[in-house]
PDB file of C-alpha atoms in Angstrom:
ATOM      1  CA  UNK A  29     -38.460  -4.604  -5.009  1.00 60.00           C
ATOM      2  CA  UNK A  30     -37.547  -3.405  -8.184  1.00 81.00           C
ATOM      3  CA  UNK A  31     -34.155  -2.504  -9.875  1.00 83.00           C
ATOM      4  CA  UNK A  32     -34.015   0.953  -8.548  1.00 84.00           C
ATOM      5  CA  UNK A  33     -34.495  -0.131  -5.206  1.00 86.00           C
ATOM      6  CA  UNK A  34     -31.398  -2.686  -5.972  1.00 88.00           C
ATOM      7  CA  UNK A  35     -29.201   0.601  -7.262  1.00 88.00           C
ATOM      8  CA  UNK A  36     -30.103   2.622  -3.582  1.00 86.00           C
ATOM      9  CA  UNK A  37     -29.363  -0.644  -1.410  1.00 88.00           C
ATOM     10  CA  UNK A  38     -26.017  -1.386  -3.341  1.00 91.00           C
ATOM     11  CA  UNK A  39     -25.132   2.471  -2.920  1.00 89.00           C
ATOM     12  CA  UNK A  40     -25.871   2.052   0.857  1.00 90.00           C
ATOM     13  CA  UNK A  41     -23.385  -1.018   1.118  1.00 91.00           C
ATOM     14  CA  UNK A  42     -20.743   0.370  -1.169  1.00 92.00           C
ATOM     15  CA  UNK A  43     -20.649   3.711   1.121  1.00 90.00           C
ATOM     16  CA  UNK A  44     -20.378   1.522   4.558  1.00 90.00           C
ATOM     17  CA  UNK A  45     -17.613  -0.783   3.102  1.00 91.00           C
ATOM     18  CA  UNK A  46     -15.622   2.475   2.288  1.00 88.00           C
ATOM     19  CA  UNK A  47     -16.037   3.547   6.213  1.00 87.00           C
ATOM     20  CA  UNK A  48     -14.141   0.317   7.305  1.00 85.00           C
ATOM     21  CA  UNK A  49     -11.196   0.797   5.168  1.00 82.00           C
ATOM     22  CA  UNK A  50      -7.898   2.175   6.614  1.00 71.00           C
ATOM     23  CA  UNK A  51      -6.186   3.275   3.655  1.00 75.00           C
ATOM     24  CA  UNK A  52      -7.466   7.773   2.627  1.00 79.00           C
ATOM     25  CA  UNK A  53      -7.148   6.861  -0.787  1.00 80.00           C
ATOM     26  CA  UNK A  54      -9.044   3.434  -1.188  1.00 84.00           C
ATOM     27  CA  UNK A  55     -11.631   5.485   1.304  1.00 88.00           C
ATOM     28  CA  UNK A  56     -12.134   7.953  -1.051  1.00 90.00           C
ATOM     29  CA  UNK A  57     -12.406   6.088  -4.276  1.00 90.00           C
ATOM     30  CA  UNK A  58     -14.986   3.123  -2.985  1.00 92.00           C
ATOM     31  CA  UNK A  59     -16.943   6.550  -1.231  1.00 93.00           C
ATOM     32  CA  UNK A  60     -17.126   8.281  -4.897  1.00 94.00           C
ATOM     33  CA  UNK A  61     -18.474   5.446  -6.403  1.00 94.00           C
ATOM     34  CA  UNK A  62     -21.662   4.482  -3.285  1.00 92.00           C
ATOM     35  CA  UNK A  63     -22.162   8.318  -3.413  1.00 93.00           C
ATOM     36  CA  UNK A  64     -22.399   7.983  -7.758  1.00 94.00           C
ATOM     37  CA  UNK A  65     -24.655   5.191  -7.327  1.00 93.00           C
ATOM     38  CA  UNK A  66     -26.848   6.960  -4.585  1.00 92.00           C
ATOM     39  CA  UNK A  67     -26.690  10.569  -6.753  1.00 93.00           C
ATOM     40  CA  UNK A  68     -27.697   8.366  -9.993  1.00 93.00           C
ATOM     41  CA  UNK A  69     -30.664   6.998  -7.699  1.00 91.00           C
ATOM     42  CA  UNK A  70     -31.912  10.382  -6.175  1.00 91.00           C
ATOM     43  CA  UNK A  71     -32.361  11.459  -9.723  1.00 93.00           C
ATOM     44  CA  UNK A  72     -33.945   8.639 -11.142  1.00 91.00           C
ATOM     45  CA  UNK A  73     -36.574   8.226  -8.370  1.00 91.00           C
ATOM     46  CA  UNK A  74     -37.415  12.386  -8.278  1.00 90.00           C
ATOM     47  CA  UNK A  75     -35.989  12.710  -4.806  1.00 90.00           C
ATOM     48  CA  UNK A  76     -33.485  15.836  -5.667  1.00 91.00           C
ATOM     49  CA  UNK A  77     -31.811  16.525  -2.690  1.00 91.00           C
ATOM     50  CA  UNK A  78     -30.338  13.226  -2.761  1.00 90.00           C
ATOM     51  CA  UNK A  79     -28.945  13.158  -5.785  1.00 91.00           C
ATOM     52  CA  UNK A  80     -27.518  16.994  -5.748  1.00 93.00           C
ATOM     53  CA  UNK A  81     -26.060  16.233  -1.953  1.00 93.00           C
ATOM     54  CA  UNK A  82     -24.159  12.833  -3.556  1.00 93.00           C
ATOM     55  CA  UNK A  83     -23.092  14.595  -6.245  1.00 93.00           C
ATOM     56  CA  UNK A  84     -21.551  17.308  -4.507  1.00 95.00           C
ATOM     57  CA  UNK A  85     -19.918  14.380  -2.302  1.00 93.00           C
ATOM     58  CA  UNK A  86     -18.582  12.992  -5.222  1.00 94.00           C
ATOM     59  CA  UNK A  87     -16.972  15.905  -6.555  1.00 94.00           C
ATOM     60  CA  UNK A  88     -15.424  16.495  -3.228  1.00 93.00           C
ATOM     61  CA  UNK A  89     -13.782  12.958  -3.045  1.00 92.00           C
ATOM     62  CA  UNK A  90     -12.610  14.058  -6.969  1.00 93.00           C
ATOM     63  CA  UNK A  91     -11.072  16.973  -5.163  1.00 90.00           C
ATOM     64  CA  UNK A  92      -9.605  15.066  -1.710  1.00 87.00           C
ATOM     65  CA  UNK A  93      -8.223  12.284  -4.349  1.00 87.00           C
ATOM     66  CA  UNK A  94      -6.458  15.222  -6.492  1.00 86.00           C
ATOM     67  CA  UNK A  95      -4.718  16.836  -3.556  1.00 82.00           C
ATOM     68  CA  UNK A  96      -3.660  13.356  -2.050  1.00 77.00           C
ATOM     69  CA  UNK A  97      -2.081  12.571  -5.533  1.00 77.00           C
ATOM     70  CA  UNK A  98      -0.446  16.021  -5.883  1.00 77.00           C
ATOM     71  CA  UNK A  99       0.922  17.267  -2.285  1.00 74.00           C
ATOM     72  CA  UNK A 100       4.366  18.165  -1.493  1.00 76.00           C
ATOM     73  CA  UNK A 101       5.345  15.030   0.717  1.00 83.00           C
ATOM     74  CA  UNK A 102       8.608  14.400   2.097  1.00 89.00           C
ATOM     75  CA  UNK A 103      10.091  10.880   2.372  1.00 91.00           C
ATOM     76  CA  UNK A 104      13.417   9.632   3.830  1.00 93.00           C
ATOM     77  CA  UNK A 105      14.968   6.526   4.289  1.00 93.00           C
ATOM     78  CA  UNK A 106      16.825   5.397   7.583  1.00 94.00           C
ATOM     79  CA  UNK A 107      18.426   2.132   8.829  1.00 92.00           C
ATOM     80  CA  UNK A 108      17.504   1.550  12.418  1.00 92.00           C
ATOM     81  CA  UNK A 109      19.086  -1.375  14.561  1.00 92.00           C
ATOM     82  CA  UNK A 110      18.078  -4.459  13.448  1.00 91.00           C
ATOM     83  CA  UNK A 111      18.004  -5.533  16.657  1.00 89.00           C
ATOM     84  CA  UNK A 112      17.035  -2.552  18.412  1.00 89.00           C
ATOM     85  CA  UNK A 113      13.172  -2.178  19.776  1.00 92.00           C
ATOM     86  CA  UNK A 114      11.448  -0.233  17.270  1.00 93.00           C
ATOM     87  CA  UNK A 115      11.766  -2.994  14.711  1.00 94.00           C
ATOM     88  CA  UNK A 116      10.761  -5.696  17.320  1.00 94.00           C
ATOM     89  CA  UNK A 117       7.549  -3.822  18.142  1.00 94.00           C
ATOM     90  CA  UNK A 118       7.019  -3.332  14.464  1.00 95.00           C
ATOM     91  CA  UNK A 119       7.114  -6.612  14.026  1.00 96.00           C
ATOM     92  CA  UNK A 120       5.273  -7.386  17.155  1.00 95.00           C
ATOM     93  CA  UNK A 121       2.170  -4.717  16.200  1.00 96.00           C
ATOM     94  CA  UNK A 122       1.516  -5.828  12.980  1.00 95.00           C
ATOM     95  CA  UNK A 123       2.080  -9.408  12.962  1.00 96.00           C
ATOM     96  CA  UNK A 124      -1.277 -10.496  11.287  1.00 94.00           C
ATOM     97  CA  UNK A 125      -1.488  -8.361   8.312  1.00 93.00           C
ATOM     98  CA  UNK A 126       2.441  -9.026   7.576  1.00 94.00           C
ATOM     99  CA  UNK A 127       1.403 -12.877   7.920  1.00 93.00           C
ATOM    100  CA  UNK A 128      -1.537 -11.764   5.346  1.00 90.00           C
ATOM    101  CA  UNK A 129       0.668 -10.526   2.278  1.00 88.00           C
ATOM    102  CA  UNK A 130       3.476 -12.190   3.198  1.00 90.00           C
ATOM    103  CA  UNK A 131       2.739 -15.518   4.887  1.00 90.00           C
ATOM    104  CA  UNK A 132       6.093 -16.536   4.180  1.00 90.00           C
ATOM    105  CA  UNK A 133       8.032 -14.575   6.115  1.00 94.00           C
ATOM    106  CA  UNK A 134      10.070 -15.408   8.801  1.00 93.00           C
ATOM    107  CA  UNK A 135       9.971 -13.082  11.841  1.00 94.00           C
ATOM    108  CA  UNK A 136      12.956 -14.220  13.306  1.00 93.00           C
ATOM    109  CA  UNK A 137      15.120 -10.553  12.798  1.00 92.00           C
ATOM    110  CA  UNK A 138      18.721 -12.544  13.083  1.00 91.00           C
ATOM    111  CA  UNK A 139      17.885 -14.121   9.509  1.00 92.00           C
ATOM    112  CA  UNK A 140      18.464 -10.576   7.726  1.00 96.00           C
ATOM    113  CA  UNK A 141      21.495  -8.072   7.711  1.00 94.00           C
ATOM    114  CA  UNK A 142      19.385  -5.424   5.967  1.00 95.00           C
ATOM    115  CA  UNK A 143      16.683  -3.304   7.475  1.00 95.00           C
ATOM    116  CA  UNK A 144      15.012  -0.089   5.690  1.00 95.00           C
ATOM    117  CA  UNK A 145      12.707   2.469   7.474  1.00 96.00           C
ATOM    118  CA  UNK A 146      10.677   4.615   5.132  1.00 95.00           C
ATOM    119  CA  UNK A 147       9.390   7.980   7.115  1.00 95.00           C
ATOM    120  CA  UNK A 148       6.676   9.876   5.177  1.00 92.00           C
ATOM    121  CA  UNK A 149       6.858  13.654   6.299  1.00 90.00           C
ATOM    122  CA  UNK A 150       8.229  12.041   9.711  1.00 91.00           C
ATOM    123  CA  UNK A 151       5.782   9.521  10.144  1.00 92.00           C
ATOM    124  CA  UNK A 152       6.898   6.110   9.986  1.00 94.00           C
ATOM    125  CA  UNK A 153       5.182   4.404   6.596  1.00 94.00           C
ATOM    126  CA  UNK A 154       7.024   1.394   5.461  1.00 94.00           C
ATOM    127  CA  UNK A 155       9.481  -1.642   6.841  1.00 97.00           C
ATOM    128  CA  UNK A 156      12.143  -3.893   4.444  1.00 97.00           C
ATOM    129  CA  UNK A 157      13.896  -6.180   6.319  1.00 97.00           C
ATOM    130  CA  UNK A 158      16.661  -8.516   3.547  1.00 96.00           C
ATOM    131  CA  UNK A 159      19.023 -10.412   3.508  1.00 96.00           C
ATOM    132  CA  UNK A 160      22.409 -10.205   1.555  1.00 96.00           C
ATOM    133  CA  UNK A 161      23.190 -13.057  -0.817  1.00 94.00           C
ATOM    134  CA  UNK A 162      25.884 -14.089  -3.541  1.00 92.00           C
ATOM    135  CA  UNK A 163      25.845 -12.019  -6.488  1.00 91.00           C
ATOM    136  CA  UNK A 164      25.710  -8.566  -5.215  1.00 95.00           C
ATOM    137  CA  UNK A 165      21.921  -9.574  -4.425  1.00 96.00           C
ATOM    138  CA  UNK A 166      19.696  -8.295  -1.987  1.00 96.00           C
ATOM    139  CA  UNK A 167      16.502 -10.941  -1.254  1.00 96.00           C
ATOM    140  CA  UNK A 168      14.043  -8.796   0.765  1.00 96.00           C
ATOM    141  CA  UNK A 169      11.985 -11.017   2.515  1.00 96.00           C
ATOM    142  CA  UNK A 170       9.418  -8.413   4.210  1.00 96.00           C
ATOM    143  CA  UNK A 171       8.217  -5.112   2.298  1.00 95.00           C
ATOM    144  CA  UNK A 172       5.437  -3.911   4.261  1.00 96.00           C
ATOM    145  CA  UNK A 173       3.520  -0.710   4.847  1.00 94.00           C
ATOM    146  CA  UNK A 174       1.327  -0.035   6.935  1.00 92.00           C
ATOM    147  CA  UNK A 175      -2.587   0.922   6.086  1.00 86.00           C
ATOM    148  CA  UNK A 176      -2.369   4.600   6.245  1.00 82.00           C
ATOM    149  CA  UNK A 177       0.107   5.020   3.433  1.00 86.00           C
ATOM    150  CA  UNK A 178      -0.977   1.934   0.914  1.00 82.00           C
ATOM    151  CA  UNK A 179      -1.230   4.172  -2.336  1.00 79.00           C
ATOM    152  CA  UNK A 180       1.885   2.999  -3.516  1.00 80.00           C
ATOM    153  CA  UNK A 181       3.511   6.721  -3.164  1.00 86.00           C
ATOM    154  CA  UNK A 182       6.033   4.587  -0.611  1.00 91.00           C
ATOM    155  CA  UNK A 183       7.185   1.917  -3.182  1.00 91.00           C
ATOM    156  CA  UNK A 184       7.532   3.883  -5.661  1.00 90.00           C
ATOM    157  CA  UNK A 185       9.877   6.137  -3.721  1.00 92.00           C
ATOM    158  CA  UNK A 186      12.039   3.223  -2.762  1.00 92.00           C
ATOM    159  CA  UNK A 187      12.338   1.133  -5.955  1.00 93.00           C
ATOM    160  CA  UNK A 188      11.827   3.743  -8.908  1.00 90.00           C
ATOM    161  CA  UNK A 189      13.127   6.923  -7.495  1.00 89.00           C
ATOM    162  CA  UNK A 190      15.763   5.778  -5.315  1.00 89.00           C
ATOM    163  CA  UNK A 191      17.078   2.772  -6.964  1.00 90.00           C
ATOM    164  CA  UNK A 192      20.525   4.465  -6.325  1.00 91.00           C
ATOM    165  CA  UNK A 193      20.206   3.585  -2.599  1.00 92.00           C
ATOM    166  CA  UNK A 194      20.378   0.406  -3.352  1.00 94.00           C
ATOM    167  CA  UNK A 195      23.061   0.450  -5.671  1.00 94.00           C
ATOM    168  CA  UNK A 196      25.214   2.528  -3.318  1.00 93.00           C
ATOM    169  CA  UNK A 197      24.971   0.009  -1.012  1.00 92.00           C
ATOM    170  CA  UNK A 198      26.690  -2.318  -3.305  1.00 93.00           C
ATOM    171  CA  UNK A 199      23.575  -4.210  -4.920  1.00 95.00           C
ATOM    172  CA  UNK A 200      22.566  -5.040  -8.582  1.00 95.00           C
ATOM    173  CA  UNK A 201      19.403  -6.720  -8.061  1.00 95.00           C
ATOM    174  CA  UNK A 202      16.809  -7.515  -5.692  1.00 96.00           C
ATOM    175  CA  UNK A 203      14.647 -10.562  -5.498  1.00 96.00           C
ATOM    176  CA  UNK A 204      11.227 -10.962  -3.291  1.00 96.00           C
ATOM    177  CA  UNK A 205       8.610 -13.248  -3.328  1.00 93.00           C
ATOM    178  CA  UNK A 206       4.821 -12.684  -4.016  1.00 91.00           C
ATOM    179  CA  UNK A 207       2.417 -15.291  -2.792  1.00 88.00           C
ATOM    180  CA  UNK A 208      -0.231 -12.801  -1.935  1.00 87.00           C
ATOM    181  CA  UNK A 209      -2.068 -11.781  -5.143  1.00 87.00           C
ATOM    182  CA  UNK A 210      -2.009  -8.288  -3.941  1.00 86.00           C
ATOM    183  CA  UNK A 211       1.164  -8.332  -3.019  1.00 90.00           C
ATOM    184  CA  UNK A 212       2.198 -10.055  -6.920  1.00 90.00           C
ATOM    185  CA  UNK A 213       0.279  -7.157  -8.544  1.00 90.00           C
ATOM    186  CA  UNK A 214       2.580  -4.468  -6.312  1.00 91.00           C
ATOM    187  CA  UNK A 215       5.949  -5.774  -7.066  1.00 93.00           C
ATOM    188  CA  UNK A 216       4.810  -5.518 -10.486  1.00 93.00           C
ATOM    189  CA  UNK A 217       3.255  -2.201 -10.638  1.00 91.00           C
ATOM    190  CA  UNK A 218       6.929  -1.373  -8.746  1.00 93.00           C
ATOM    191  CA  UNK A 219       9.104  -2.849 -12.096  1.00 93.00           C
ATOM    192  CA  UNK A 220       9.393  -6.129 -10.178  1.00 95.00           C
ATOM    193  CA  UNK A 221       9.783  -8.808 -12.996  1.00 94.00           C
ATOM    194  CA  UNK A 222       8.319 -12.246 -12.176  1.00 93.00           C
ATOM    195  CA  UNK A 223      10.877 -15.280 -12.848  1.00 90.00           C
ATOM    196  CA  UNK A 224       9.285 -18.556 -11.840  1.00 82.00           C
ATOM    197  CA  UNK A 225       6.481 -19.398  -9.412  1.00 81.00           C
ATOM    198  CA  UNK A 226       5.905 -16.515  -6.951  1.00 87.00           C
ATOM    199  CA  UNK A 227       9.623 -15.450  -7.468  1.00 93.00           C
ATOM    200  CA  UNK A 228      10.291 -11.778  -8.395  1.00 95.00           C
ATOM    201  CA  UNK A 229      12.956  -9.363  -9.732  1.00 95.00           C
ATOM    202  CA  UNK A 230      14.305  -6.066 -10.112  1.00 95.00           C
ATOM    203  CA  UNK A 231      17.652  -4.980 -12.046  1.00 93.00           C
ATOM    204  CA  UNK A 232      19.131  -1.885 -10.852  1.00 90.00           C
TER     205      UNK A 232
END
């Protein structure tokens, strides 16, 4: 098996991986990578239909990514009852994913006094649960976005574009933990600063 065969096999594996992704953005990016490799593979072995078709797929993915990042979307923040059925069902449904990204989260709802649901085009996109602390500080114990909307837009809407929302609630500082590497990277991108160990903060 020569190096050209390896390009074809690697491209196939990447495309299969893309099909297992729930995030549309990640699916498009990974699928585009696989299609690009397949296109190169096709031209190198002289299979023009393979090269041309997958080159077209690359441009389709680029176009769709452009649409995803530039379409006008409506975001809303609502505060449902923390002890209500919806938040309880949300935590039950996403229990495994929440434990993966935020392993220190405690599922006892009575621990929290702040609950925020973010709507994206009127679809539920994420949930924040936290506890009010001294010195006008909100400890965010859960910041979870459902897989379909993990393209940073929900986080930017909450922590970048709407800091005033927290100020209006009387908070001057948000703190949270990032024990999962992916979640810690997300917090940094949202403007949180790492203080010590796995503790992060953002001043409003």
